Amino acid sequence: MSERPTTSEATTLEDDTVLAIEDFCVDYGWGDAAVRAVNHVNLSVRRSRVLGVAGESGSGKSTLVYAATRLLRPPGVISGGHVSLTFDDPTSSDAKRRTVDLLAATPSELRAIRWSQVSIVLQSALNALNPVLRIGHEFDEVLSTHRPGMKKAQRRERAAELLSLVGLNADRLARFPHELSGGQRQRVMIALALALDPQLVIMDEPTTALDVVTQREIVNELAQLRARFGFSMIFITHDLSLLVELADDIAVMYAGNVVEWAPANDLYGAPRHPYTLGLLNSSPPLSGERRELVGIAGSPPDLSQPIAGCSFHDRCPFAFEKCSSQAPELRVLDDSGRKVACWLHDSPADVPVALRRRPRDATRVGAQTPSNAEGVV
Amino acid sequence: MLLRRLSLYLVTAWVAITVNFLLPRMMPGNPVQQLIGKLTGQVTVQQVRAIELAFGIGLHQNLWDQYIGYWHQLLVGNLGVSITLSTPVSSVLQSAVPWTIGLIGVSTILSFLVGTVTGTLLGWFRGSRLDSLIPVATFFQAVPYFFLGTVVLLVFGSNLHWFPVLGAYSQSVTPGWHWDFVFSLVRYGELPVITIVLSSVAGWMLGMRNMMITMIAEDFVLMAVAKGLPRRKVIMHAARNAVLPSVANLSLAIGLVVSGALLVELVFNYPGVGDLLLQAVLNEDYPLIQGIFLVITMTVLAANLLADVFYFVLDPRTRTEAAV
Ligand SMILES: Nc1ncnc2c1ncn2[C@@H]1O[C@H](COP(=O)(O)OP(=O)(O)OP(=O)(O)O)[C@@H](O)[C@H]1O
Ligand SMILES: [Mg+2]
């Protein structure tokens, strides 16, 4: 705890960082039974930028964001690290930016920050909206809690305005969640998330439960809303191709580790980690061209067992001896600042072709990667 | 949904009435003679007539016509004449039924409220010291109404004199809608109500607690926290949904409470249907038994309907289902 930067330093050093996650560890369970779900993760979200987080189911994406926002429920335990949130303090007169240590914040400090600075949209809007309350009530509630000065009529007006942002008619306010379609519900959630002009909006697979067309529409809307209001965003998904249009940076998670971090286009066009490559091959391409989708062979490791070496080695088509004995760390790869946790890049000459592509020959990745075809299921 | 329930209740009511009509007519032997024999000589003409009516003897009508006639009488509120009291059953019931409905109604509502509120807190703060309430409540539920009533009566009423007992109000006040009477009513009602609430509260409490624990895992409760709502409001989000199964069970519970409440009335000498029913059974006063049976059935059905309406109001999803 002692060596971390003080509040003021943090503010001056990384002025445009909204959320800084440092050396963050999260376990499920205690003592011997503990399962490490997030393992020494370092990530930051910059102001008005979108951080995409991708990875298979169970890789720890949700755990990471819930724990970072102190929403983790038992048996989840934060077992190490720091998380700080920087935002324009609405309570101070000169609108100074303020940094709060989220892991040390008291319940009342957290309540003040929640939704007004950090809002969250969950995968299933049906479950995220209280089934017995009208949509209008959800809006009224957050507004009256965080903006006590607002009158009832103003709150209603604001709710209608928010709904119109996501293309919904104000008459939806009188509806119950089960009376809306899945896409409408998710739009309601997005509108709700923007209700208080938060600094950061977290989207935990907001489109996974929707059909492809609605998925596209919503992602496009989100991109527009983000450009218009300038909030930062963490967008969690299985589907890397969704992130390319939306995200500025992408972090790929596997078994609780960030295995690759890069600007979105670099990562999409020129993956450096075998797992990223596998993910790209298993998600539909952006452009119309058809290609065979190839799943990653095998399944994520059982986190309750200790993993020797790289957590991906037993599924990796390029694995060699070192991979099964020593765990690679996330290290800066080149001048672009992208990071990867993979032994392959230690000797540049031996890097497989698929992981060596230059960012510029981008967007076509999938079609030209026969290299890991051995694992096809 | 509500319409379906309503028709179900109507059918139930019809079956109950018909059984009520048929039962005495199915009795083997000659119950009339037996009854008249029991009344030790002082049989008046009205009594014989009442008995004959109840059993459908000496009417020289076929069963169907009797049935029609029975309905006719029922609809004008004529339930026959009590054999032992020689007064119309309807007027006997009129003086007893309000007490029972009052007692059961107040106890059930109180028990539901107390159980739901404590269950909510128990669920939210599970694992805290509040949990020690659970065995206590379960204990009271396990003790039979009758026994609990007697113990409570002896300890708090007769020995400690904390509560007035026996009857529904003090003999020194005249019944009517004035303050003294209402006060006396409340004081005398305390022990019977406490007995019924103690015996029945555990069910509500545990049901609510378990539902709360289920609800806490729901996304919308997580969202309520994420929205920075004060804890009170977060709990309400969960409780508002957790209470639904309890309300759905309300109809079921009412029937159970009735039987217990009748016993409690006996213990506390409450002037309700319980005492009346005991007398009627002991004296084999069939018209009265029939009347009580009918009234209880109808009241329970009406209470069920109320509970259903309540559920309907609380859960918007049932409303659209009904529309589909
Ligand atoms: N309540 C829990 N108890 C124990 N382990 C858990 C619990 N919740 C999650 N885990 C474990 O933590 C790991 C990470 O789960 P998490 O939900 O964060 O994954 P995810 O990347 O969000 O997956 P998905 O894409 O399916 O949402 C998983 O391996 C899971 O088994
Ligand atoms: Mg998840």
XYZ file of C-alpha atoms and ligand atoms in Angstrom:
733
model
C 0.000 0.000 0.000
C 2.822 2.361 0.870
C 4.496 2.713 -2.487
C 1.465 3.684 -4.509
C 1.311 7.262 -5.744
C -0.603 9.718 -3.689
C -3.764 11.199 -5.012
C -2.255 14.412 -6.307
C 0.605 12.669 -8.077
C -1.735 10.331 -9.814
C -3.763 13.250 -11.045
C -0.820 15.090 -12.499
C 0.976 12.082 -13.905
C -1.828 10.524 -15.891
C -4.168 13.337 -16.407
C -6.408 11.668 -18.897
C -6.862 8.397 -17.026
C -10.370 7.857 -15.774
C -10.064 4.391 -14.316
C -6.721 2.972 -13.318
C -6.533 -0.683 -12.369
C -3.154 -1.727 -10.979
C -1.880 -5.166 -10.099
C -5.445 -6.200 -9.434
C -6.221 -9.680 -8.078
C -9.620 -11.183 -7.400
C -10.366 -14.599 -5.912
C -13.502 -16.625 -5.425
C -13.449 -18.212 -1.998
C -10.934 -17.953 0.783
C -7.752 -19.679 1.826
C -7.011 -23.004 0.189
C -10.306 -23.049 -1.656
C -9.613 -19.715 -3.333
C -9.836 -19.624 -7.109
C -7.923 -16.827 -8.779
C -10.337 -15.263 -11.276
C -8.383 -12.078 -11.978
C -4.620 -12.304 -11.820
C -2.400 -9.238 -11.434
C -4.209 -7.184 -14.021
C -3.081 -3.713 -15.029
C -5.422 -1.700 -17.190
C -6.444 1.861 -17.606
C -9.318 3.604 -19.267
C -8.570 6.970 -20.750
C -10.853 9.916 -20.849
C -13.475 9.724 -23.591
C -11.958 6.501 -24.850
C -13.301 3.021 -25.150
C -11.465 0.068 -23.691
C -12.620 -3.210 -25.153
C -12.203 -6.332 -23.071
C -12.489 -9.607 -24.950
C -12.133 -13.216 -23.990
C -13.968 -16.484 -23.820
C -16.585 -17.213 -21.223
C -15.041 -17.601 -17.806
C -11.938 -15.583 -18.550
C -12.712 -13.167 -15.731
C -14.013 -10.138 -17.650
C -17.091 -9.576 -15.525
C -15.248 -10.345 -12.335
C -12.687 -7.713 -13.236
C -15.171 -4.897 -13.712
C -17.486 -5.846 -10.854
C -14.584 -6.075 -8.456
C -13.104 -2.811 -9.692
C -16.403 -1.027 -9.074
C -16.900 -2.788 -5.723
C -19.969 -4.630 -6.955
C -18.469 -8.079 -6.502
C -20.628 -10.355 -4.401
C -19.471 -13.133 -2.102
C -17.651 -15.446 -2.439
C -15.707 -12.978 -4.595
C -12.837 -11.339 -2.729
C -10.479 -8.621 -3.881
C -7.109 -9.969 -2.872
C -4.782 -7.266 -4.047
C -4.098 -4.207 -6.146
C -5.399 -0.691 -6.537
C -8.245 0.859 -8.431
C -8.730 4.569 -8.703
C -11.327 6.629 -10.449
C -10.708 10.173 -11.604
C -13.607 12.431 -12.418
C -14.741 16.016 -12.498
C -16.018 16.625 -9.041
C -19.510 18.065 -9.366
C -19.523 19.092 -5.716
C -16.447 21.288 -5.856
C -17.034 24.783 -7.156
C -14.027 25.034 -9.502
C -14.902 21.695 -11.131
C -11.560 20.220 -10.216
C -10.752 16.687 -11.116
C -10.765 14.385 -8.180
C -9.301 10.917 -7.774
C -10.882 8.381 -5.497
C -9.350 5.124 -4.352
C -12.289 2.850 -5.078
C -11.020 -0.011 -2.976
C -10.757 2.189 0.094
C -13.920 4.214 -0.454
C -16.563 4.140 2.254
C -20.107 2.988 1.466
C -21.386 6.547 1.342
C -18.548 7.704 -0.920
C -19.305 4.760 -3.181
C -23.001 5.572 -3.263
C -22.222 9.108 -4.355
C -19.970 7.907 -7.186
C -22.161 5.073 -8.355
C -24.241 5.830 -11.405
C -23.348 9.511 -11.278
C -19.741 8.696 -12.298
C -19.775 4.997 -13.147
C -22.795 3.277 -14.601
C -23.114 -0.252 -15.830
C -25.144 -2.151 -18.401
C -25.497 -5.882 -17.949
C -25.809 -8.684 -20.445
C -29.445 -9.421 -19.772
C -31.569 -6.322 -19.551
C -34.552 -8.468 -18.661
C -32.908 -9.392 -15.387
C -31.340 -6.014 -14.827
C -34.677 -4.206 -14.787
C -36.887 -4.851 -11.811
C -39.779 -6.893 -13.250
C -42.464 -5.290 -11.108
C -41.527 -1.668 -11.717
C -42.387 0.543 -14.643
C -39.542 1.739 -16.834
C -40.292 5.300 -15.780
C -39.740 4.375 -12.163
C -36.172 3.262 -12.874
C -35.344 6.664 -14.312
C -37.192 8.550 -11.637
C -35.364 6.634 -8.971
C -31.807 7.351 -10.116
C -32.637 10.972 -10.833
C -34.333 11.590 -7.515
C -31.553 9.834 -5.623
C -28.674 11.662 -7.260
C -30.341 14.942 -8.217
C -32.472 15.753 -5.203
C -33.142 19.220 -6.572
C -35.029 17.972 -9.601
C -38.784 18.222 -9.614
C -40.971 15.316 -10.578
C -41.899 16.882 -13.901
C -38.250 17.638 -14.708
C -37.312 14.064 -13.984
C -39.984 12.819 -16.313
C -38.869 15.186 -19.005
C -35.274 14.061 -18.604
C -36.364 10.395 -18.788
C -38.233 11.064 -22.010
C -35.224 12.891 -23.417
C -32.944 9.979 -22.526
C -35.265 7.490 -24.186
C -35.318 9.574 -27.335
C -31.505 9.404 -27.382
C -31.753 5.672 -27.886
C -34.638 5.951 -30.305
C -37.472 5.019 -27.992
C -40.750 6.794 -27.569
C -41.575 8.368 -24.216
C -44.676 6.206 -23.893
C -42.323 3.328 -22.989
C -41.937 4.941 -19.577
C -45.313 3.616 -18.542
C -44.422 0.073 -19.588
C -43.120 -2.829 -17.578
C -39.902 -4.571 -18.659
C -41.696 -7.684 -19.881
C -43.720 -5.556 -22.264
C -40.626 -4.521 -24.233
C -38.559 -6.471 -26.716
C -35.017 -7.512 -25.857
C -33.524 -4.743 -27.958
C -35.812 -2.130 -26.437
C -34.940 -3.257 -22.957
C -31.239 -3.004 -23.660
C -31.778 0.483 -25.097
C -33.626 1.406 -21.930
C -30.627 0.226 -19.941
C -28.288 2.288 -22.075
C -30.465 5.355 -21.681
C -30.560 4.744 -17.962
C -26.794 4.393 -17.842
C -26.450 7.847 -19.393
C -28.999 9.464 -17.099
C -26.481 11.238 -14.896
C -23.772 12.001 -17.477
C -21.317 9.549 -15.947
C -17.592 9.691 -16.526
C -17.436 5.977 -17.244
C -19.993 3.533 -18.623
C -19.319 -0.174 -18.254
C -20.995 -2.458 -20.756
C -20.836 -6.108 -19.806
C -21.739 -7.942 -23.007
C -24.682 -5.631 -23.622
C -25.514 -7.187 -26.959
C -24.797 -10.866 -26.456
C -28.414 -11.760 -25.825
C -29.610 -9.982 -28.967
C -29.850 -10.943 -32.602
C -27.087 -9.853 -34.945
C -28.985 -6.993 -36.548
C -30.019 -5.433 -33.258
C -26.513 -6.018 -32.012
C -25.086 -3.937 -34.865
C -27.657 -1.194 -34.406
C -26.938 -0.875 -30.737
C -23.187 -0.845 -31.194
C -23.549 1.911 -33.781
C -25.803 3.898 -31.492
C -23.325 3.506 -28.688
C -20.522 4.796 -30.873
C -22.600 7.873 -31.723
C -23.660 8.492 -28.148
C -20.080 8.191 -26.997
C -18.889 10.649 -29.594
C -21.633 13.056 -28.600
C -21.326 12.913 -24.827
C -17.688 11.982 -24.437
C -17.977 9.445 -21.664
C -15.366 6.719 -21.334
C -16.444 3.158 -21.791
C -15.399 -0.359 -20.965
C -17.015 -2.698 -23.438
C -16.880 -6.384 -22.609
C -17.595 -8.957 -25.295
C -16.795 -12.409 -26.639
C -16.813 -11.031 -30.107
C -13.675 -9.176 -31.099
C -15.139 -7.960 -34.359
C -17.672 -5.860 -32.453
C -14.855 -4.008 -30.773
C -13.025 -2.833 -33.842
C -15.499 -0.102 -34.659
C -16.081 0.870 -31.101
C -12.923 0.444 -29.075
C -9.774 2.533 -28.985
C -7.816 -0.105 -27.111
C -8.493 -3.772 -26.644
C -7.411 -6.000 -23.806
C -7.683 -9.732 -24.375
C -8.216 -11.796 -21.253
C -7.570 -15.453 -20.750
C -7.953 -17.369 -17.477
C -7.837 -14.210 -15.411
C -4.816 -12.720 -17.167
C -4.577 -9.950 -19.692
C -2.608 -11.731 -22.428
C -2.564 -8.936 -24.971
C -3.230 -5.223 -24.968
C -3.112 -3.062 -28.070
C -4.785 -0.270 -29.985
C -7.903 -1.753 -31.547
C -6.793 -1.704 -35.165
C -3.379 -3.121 -34.443
C -4.835 -5.921 -32.453
C -7.506 -6.745 -34.982
C -5.205 -6.573 -37.967
C -2.089 -7.976 -36.436
C -2.611 -10.115 -33.358
C 0.503 -10.964 -31.426
C -0.813 -13.529 -28.964
C -1.883 -16.981 -30.198
C -5.051 -16.703 -28.136
C -5.997 -13.410 -29.764
C -5.429 -15.032 -33.123
C -7.681 -17.903 -32.094
C -10.395 -15.500 -30.940
C -10.223 -13.610 -34.242
C -10.541 -16.829 -36.183
C -13.573 -17.825 -34.197
C -15.495 -14.583 -34.636
C -17.224 -13.578 -37.852
C -15.220 -11.109 -39.961
C -16.209 -7.491 -40.199
C -16.467 -7.210 -43.949
C -18.762 -9.309 -46.027
C -16.186 -11.839 -47.099
C -16.935 -15.372 -46.020
C -14.480 -17.588 -44.342
C -14.544 -20.657 -42.224
C -14.923 -19.966 -38.547
C -12.440 -21.902 -36.517
C -12.970 -22.423 -32.834
C -10.079 -22.632 -30.423
C -9.503 -26.270 -29.603
C -9.890 -27.323 -26.017
C -11.440 -25.337 -23.231
C -10.252 -22.789 -20.678
C -8.284 -24.274 -17.781
C -9.820 -25.185 -14.466
C -8.802 -22.238 -12.334
C -9.052 -24.186 -9.112
C -5.983 -26.190 -10.148
C -2.590 -24.502 -10.165
C -1.448 -23.828 -13.718
C 2.188 -24.424 -14.559
C 3.597 -22.057 -17.140
C 1.455 -20.096 -19.563
C -2.240 -20.656 -18.902
C -2.848 -21.054 -22.647
C -0.032 -23.486 -23.425
C -2.102 -26.654 -23.656
C -4.360 -25.116 -26.302
C -1.678 -23.173 -28.116
C -0.639 -24.423 -31.541
C 2.759 -22.748 -31.164
C 3.618 -23.839 -27.635
C 7.159 -25.012 -26.875
C 8.887 -26.327 -23.755
C 9.237 -23.057 -21.931
C 5.498 -22.392 -22.171
C 4.577 -25.283 -19.917
C 7.034 -24.378 -17.191
C 7.220 -20.603 -16.938
C 4.401 -18.088 -17.010
C 5.060 -15.185 -19.371
C 4.452 -11.647 -18.165
C 2.650 -8.936 -20.030
C 5.450 -6.891 -21.576
C 5.699 -3.997 -23.946
C 6.386 -5.433 -27.371
C 7.424 -2.526 -29.559
C 7.335 1.232 -29.996
C 3.588 1.309 -30.519
C 3.273 0.443 -26.854
C 1.286 -2.716 -27.384
C 1.788 -5.408 -24.838
C 1.707 -9.171 -25.014
C 2.318 -12.010 -22.606
C 3.883 -14.677 -24.800
C 7.295 -16.339 -24.946
C 7.174 -16.539 -28.738
C 8.131 -12.906 -29.029
C 11.374 -13.382 -27.116
C 13.134 -14.476 -30.276
C 11.649 -12.366 -33.076
C 13.036 -14.646 -35.769
C 10.946 -17.604 -34.598
C 7.593 -15.829 -34.373
C 5.024 -17.658 -36.528
C 3.898 -15.779 -39.614
C 0.363 -15.363 -38.351
C 1.630 -13.480 -35.337
C 4.074 -11.348 -37.263
C 1.797 -9.500 -39.635
C 2.196 -5.762 -39.894
C -0.792 -3.776 -38.675
C -1.300 -2.280 -42.136
C -2.272 -5.472 -43.925
C -5.089 -5.476 -41.446
C -8.770 -6.431 -41.518
C -8.243 -9.581 -43.512
C -6.542 -11.573 -40.871
C -8.849 -14.494 -40.703
C -8.628 -15.569 -44.293
C -4.891 -16.065 -44.204
C -4.317 -17.987 -41.061
C -4.102 -21.635 -41.805
C -1.360 -21.899 -39.221
C -3.418 -23.102 -36.330
C -5.777 -25.183 -38.362
C -4.520 -28.354 -36.686
C -6.722 -27.710 -33.735
C -9.943 -27.457 -35.681
C -12.903 -29.044 -33.979
C -55.840 -15.126 -14.572
C -58.205 -13.448 -12.193
C -61.218 -14.556 -14.200
C -60.029 -18.122 -14.182
C -59.592 -17.998 -10.425
C -62.983 -16.430 -9.989
C -64.702 -19.199 -11.917
C -62.760 -21.761 -9.909
C -64.050 -20.215 -6.704
C -67.590 -20.139 -8.024
C -67.406 -23.830 -8.794
C -65.954 -24.510 -5.351
C -68.755 -22.545 -3.739
C -71.330 -24.452 -5.725
C -69.818 -27.800 -4.739
C -69.707 -26.762 -1.094
C -73.340 -25.703 -1.112
C -74.460 -28.836 -2.871
C -72.557 -31.086 -0.488
C -74.053 -29.133 2.331
C -77.463 -29.844 0.907
C -76.898 -33.513 0.211
C -75.042 -34.616 3.309
C -77.933 -34.672 5.798
C -80.124 -36.323 3.208
C -77.661 -39.146 2.809
C -77.629 -40.066 6.460
C -78.650 -43.651 7.117
C -81.396 -44.586 9.535
C -83.781 -42.042 10.887
C -81.767 -39.197 12.338
C -84.886 -37.214 13.049
C -86.152 -39.685 15.577
C -82.755 -39.896 17.183
C -82.512 -36.154 17.481
C -85.950 -35.746 18.863
C -85.145 -38.435 21.358
C -82.042 -36.517 22.385
C -83.902 -33.315 23.043
C -85.294 -34.963 26.157
C -88.960 -34.523 25.803
C -89.366 -30.777 25.446
C -89.711 -30.807 21.690
C -91.677 -27.959 20.246
C -93.443 -28.067 16.931
C -90.931 -25.605 15.460
C -88.052 -27.852 16.418
C -89.525 -30.860 14.689
C -90.191 -28.748 11.639
C -86.634 -27.423 11.658
C -85.209 -30.900 11.847
C -87.416 -32.153 9.098
C -86.424 -29.274 6.879
C -82.764 -29.807 7.449
C -82.973 -33.455 6.545
C -85.512 -33.067 3.818
C -87.910 -35.442 5.467
C -91.637 -35.202 5.284
C -91.538 -32.699 2.471
C -92.956 -35.092 -0.082
C -90.777 -33.551 -2.765
C -88.251 -35.228 -4.985
C -84.586 -34.422 -4.421
C -84.352 -32.012 -7.319
C -87.247 -29.882 -6.158
C -85.787 -29.878 -2.684
C -82.491 -28.732 -4.122
C -84.154 -25.880 -5.971
C -86.026 -24.950 -2.826
C -82.789 -25.051 -0.854
C -81.190 -22.577 -3.230
C -84.206 -20.328 -3.010
C -83.980 -20.232 0.749
C -80.244 -19.695 0.586
C -80.529 -16.728 -1.738
C -82.940 -14.954 0.551
C -80.584 -15.621 3.442
C -82.656 -18.301 5.095
C -80.418 -21.015 6.490
C -83.069 -22.785 8.478
C -83.712 -22.700 12.177
C -81.309 -23.834 14.861
C -82.658 -26.870 16.654
C -81.283 -26.089 20.065
C -81.623 -22.328 20.029
C -84.909 -22.205 18.144
C -83.736 -19.057 16.400
C -82.995 -18.683 12.691
C -79.465 -19.822 11.936
C -78.800 -16.623 10.023
C -79.371 -14.449 13.033
C -77.257 -16.713 15.235
C -74.462 -16.423 12.708
C -74.881 -12.714 12.380
C -73.898 -12.224 15.989
C -70.932 -14.594 15.846
C -69.392 -14.291 12.394
C -68.142 -10.689 12.629
C -66.066 -11.602 15.683
C -64.403 -14.473 13.923
C -63.784 -12.562 10.721
C -62.383 -9.693 12.744
C -60.122 -11.917 14.768
C -58.871 -13.950 11.836
C -58.558 -10.960 9.575
C -56.558 -8.902 12.025
C -54.359 -11.843 13.033
C -53.666 -12.934 9.476
C -52.805 -9.460 8.282
C -50.649 -8.808 11.319
C -48.913 -12.150 11.033
C -48.293 -11.567 7.335
C -46.891 -8.093 7.911
C -44.705 -9.019 10.871
C -43.468 -12.164 9.153
C -42.756 -10.393 5.891
C -40.876 -7.517 7.464
C -38.750 -9.718 9.725
C -38.245 -12.183 6.879
C -37.005 -9.350 4.667
C -34.474 -8.273 7.259
C -33.474 -11.854 8.027
C -32.854 -12.470 4.355
C -30.891 -9.301 3.775
C -28.801 -9.567 6.922
C -28.505 -13.326 6.809
C -25.774 -14.749 8.971
C -26.150 -11.933 11.491
C -27.435 -12.289 15.028
C -30.959 -11.777 13.745
C -30.840 -15.412 12.651
C -31.545 -16.476 16.224
C -35.157 -15.444 15.603
C -35.604 -18.415 13.307
C -35.594 -21.245 15.872
C -37.805 -19.194 18.187
C -40.412 -18.662 15.506
C -40.253 -22.266 14.361
C -40.803 -23.378 17.923
C -44.012 -21.384 18.199
C -45.180 -22.743 14.902
C -44.660 -26.297 16.124
C -46.739 -25.777 19.270
C -50.436 -26.474 18.590
C -52.708 -23.431 18.660
C -54.803 -24.860 21.416
C -51.884 -25.563 23.693
C -50.180 -22.248 23.054
C -53.456 -20.448 23.653
C -53.978 -22.181 26.970
C -50.448 -21.467 28.179
C -50.610 -17.840 27.104
C -53.990 -17.474 28.757
C -52.840 -18.959 32.038
C -49.516 -17.159 32.238
C -50.244 -13.694 30.912
C -53.936 -13.516 31.532
C -54.823 -15.372 34.707
C -51.529 -15.173 36.581
C -49.810 -11.983 35.521
C -53.001 -10.107 34.643
C -51.207 -8.275 31.866
C -54.120 -8.768 29.534
C -57.823 -9.013 30.132
C -59.199 -12.383 29.148
C -62.402 -14.219 28.398
C -64.784 -12.536 26.031
C -64.285 -9.921 23.398
C -64.814 -6.793 25.484
C -65.323 -5.701 29.034
C -68.769 -6.264 30.500
C -68.685 -2.755 31.938
C -68.831 -0.994 28.568
C -71.788 -0.951 26.257
C -71.070 -2.055 22.697
C -71.117 0.715 20.131
C -68.814 2.868 18.086
C -67.300 4.884 20.838
C -63.761 5.077 22.154
C -64.236 3.076 25.370
C -65.660 0.152 23.528
C -63.018 0.134 20.801
C -60.310 0.332 23.429
C -61.798 -2.541 25.369
C -62.141 -4.497 22.132
C -58.471 -4.038 21.359
C -57.381 -4.952 24.880
C -59.440 -8.124 24.912
C -58.340 -9.025 21.427
C -54.644 -8.779 22.195
C -54.043 -12.235 23.623
C -56.006 -14.216 21.031
C -54.354 -12.214 18.248
C -50.903 -12.670 19.764
C -51.506 -16.393 20.040
C -52.539 -16.731 16.408
C -49.737 -14.472 15.192
C -47.104 -16.363 17.191
C -48.323 -19.660 15.809
C -48.448 -18.575 12.210
C -45.690 -15.992 11.807
C -42.832 -18.440 11.208
C -44.204 -19.547 7.860
C -44.283 -16.014 6.476
C -40.945 -15.203 7.992
C -39.046 -18.176 6.619
C -40.722 -17.983 3.231
C -39.816 -14.335 2.898
C -36.273 -14.920 4.123
C -35.637 -17.633 1.574
C -37.099 -15.567 -1.248
C -34.979 -12.595 -0.219
C -31.855 -14.729 -0.362
C -32.827 -15.839 -3.849
C -33.562 -12.261 -4.896
C -30.238 -10.929 -3.650
C -28.553 -12.939 -6.395
C -30.720 -11.266 -9.051
C -29.232 -8.781 -11.462
C -31.737 -6.053 -10.701
C -30.675 -6.043 -7.059
C -27.054 -5.715 -8.159
C -28.207 -2.866 -10.397
C -29.938 -1.182 -7.487
C -26.601 -1.192 -5.686
C -24.792 -0.029 -8.816
C -27.193 2.894 -9.056
C -25.979 4.141 -5.709
C -29.378 3.836 -4.110
C -29.539 3.983 -0.324
C -29.660 0.570 1.297
C -33.295 0.937 2.244
C -34.248 1.301 -1.409
C -32.036 -1.584 -2.484
C -33.753 -3.829 0.058
C -37.119 -2.658 -1.226
C -36.184 -3.657 -4.774
C -35.531 -7.175 -3.564
C -38.438 -7.321 -1.130
C -40.954 -6.087 -3.655
C -40.266 -9.214 -5.705
C -39.614 -11.578 -2.823
C -43.051 -10.929 -1.370
C -44.880 -12.275 -4.408
C -44.758 -15.977 -3.453
C -45.921 -15.065 0.042
C -48.916 -13.253 -1.373
C -49.617 -16.207 -3.615
C -49.598 -18.395 -0.511
C -51.887 -16.066 1.359
C -54.976 -17.818 0.008
C -53.669 -21.168 1.121
C -52.783 -19.927 4.557
C -56.158 -18.382 5.254
C -57.798 -21.795 5.346
C -55.225 -23.040 7.823
C -55.557 -20.031 10.048
C -59.332 -20.444 10.231
C -59.133 -23.869 11.839
C -56.538 -22.674 14.317
C -58.441 -19.513 15.077
C -61.595 -21.447 15.924
C -59.643 -23.321 18.586
C -58.130 -20.116 19.913
C -61.622 -18.670 20.207
C -62.594 -21.590 22.374
C -59.635 -21.078 24.658
C -60.302 -17.386 25.089
C -64.032 -17.764 25.182
C -64.245 -15.401 22.247
C -67.838 -15.013 21.071
C -67.054 -16.108 17.523
C -67.957 -19.071 15.398
C -65.558 -21.414 17.205
C -67.628 -21.654 20.323
C -70.824 -21.800 18.324
C -69.513 -24.661 16.231
C -68.501 -26.640 19.296
C -71.964 -26.226 20.800
C -73.617 -27.097 17.538
C -71.572 -30.257 17.138
C -72.131 -31.357 20.712
C -75.876 -30.877 20.343
C -75.974 -32.267 16.824
C -77.647 -29.063 15.748
C -77.430 -29.825 12.052
C -78.931 -26.657 10.614
C -76.467 -24.621 12.637
C -73.511 -26.814 11.664
C -74.510 -26.477 8.033
C -74.810 -22.732 8.363
C -71.412 -22.388 9.998
C -69.855 -24.622 7.401
C -71.321 -22.535 4.620
C -70.248 -19.259 6.121
C -66.701 -20.469 6.733
C -66.427 -21.774 3.197
C -67.734 -18.575 1.686
C -65.493 -16.427 3.858
C -62.408 -18.413 2.987
C -63.281 -18.212 -0.692
C -63.829 -14.485 -0.475
C -60.522 -14.065 1.345
C -58.811 -16.111 -1.335
C -60.257 -13.896 -3.980
C -58.998 -10.835 -2.133
C -55.543 -12.355 -1.880
C -55.599 -13.056 -5.601
C -56.594 -9.498 -6.393
C -53.741 -8.318 -4.196
C -51.304 -10.524 -6.108
C -52.706 -9.308 -9.381
C -52.067 -5.734 -8.323
C -48.530 -6.487 -7.141
C -47.293 -8.462 -10.123
C -47.684 -6.687 -13.445
C -46.729 -9.829 -15.330
C -49.958 -11.581 -14.383
C -51.889 -8.728 -15.907
C -50.494 -9.172 -19.391
C -50.843 -12.918 -19.165
C -54.500 -12.357 -18.552
C -54.712 -10.145 -21.609
C -53.086 -12.676 -23.890
N -19.729 -16.911 -7.680
C -18.643 -17.550 -8.122
N -18.058 -18.505 -7.369
C -16.972 -19.143 -7.789
N -16.368 -18.926 -8.950
C -16.888 -17.996 -9.752
C -18.055 -17.265 -9.376
N -18.355 -16.403 -10.364
C -17.416 -16.595 -11.311
N -16.535 -17.543 -10.954
C -15.384 -18.003 -11.727
O -14.612 -16.907 -12.073
C -14.166 -16.997 -13.403
C -14.457 -15.721 -14.149
O -15.847 -15.544 -14.259
P -16.467 -14.284 -14.973
O -17.926 -14.321 -14.765
O -15.745 -13.086 -14.553
O -16.130 -14.604 -16.490
P -16.545 -13.779 -17.785
O -15.302 -13.574 -18.539
O -17.337 -12.605 -17.436
O -17.423 -14.847 -18.530
P -18.721 -14.598 -19.423
O -18.228 -14.184 -20.746
O -19.362 -15.934 -19.451
O -19.554 -13.572 -18.749
C -14.835 -18.211 -14.005
O -13.870 -19.218 -14.180
C -15.843 -18.643 -13.009
O -15.848 -20.030 -12.911
Mg -19.387 -12.055 -17.755
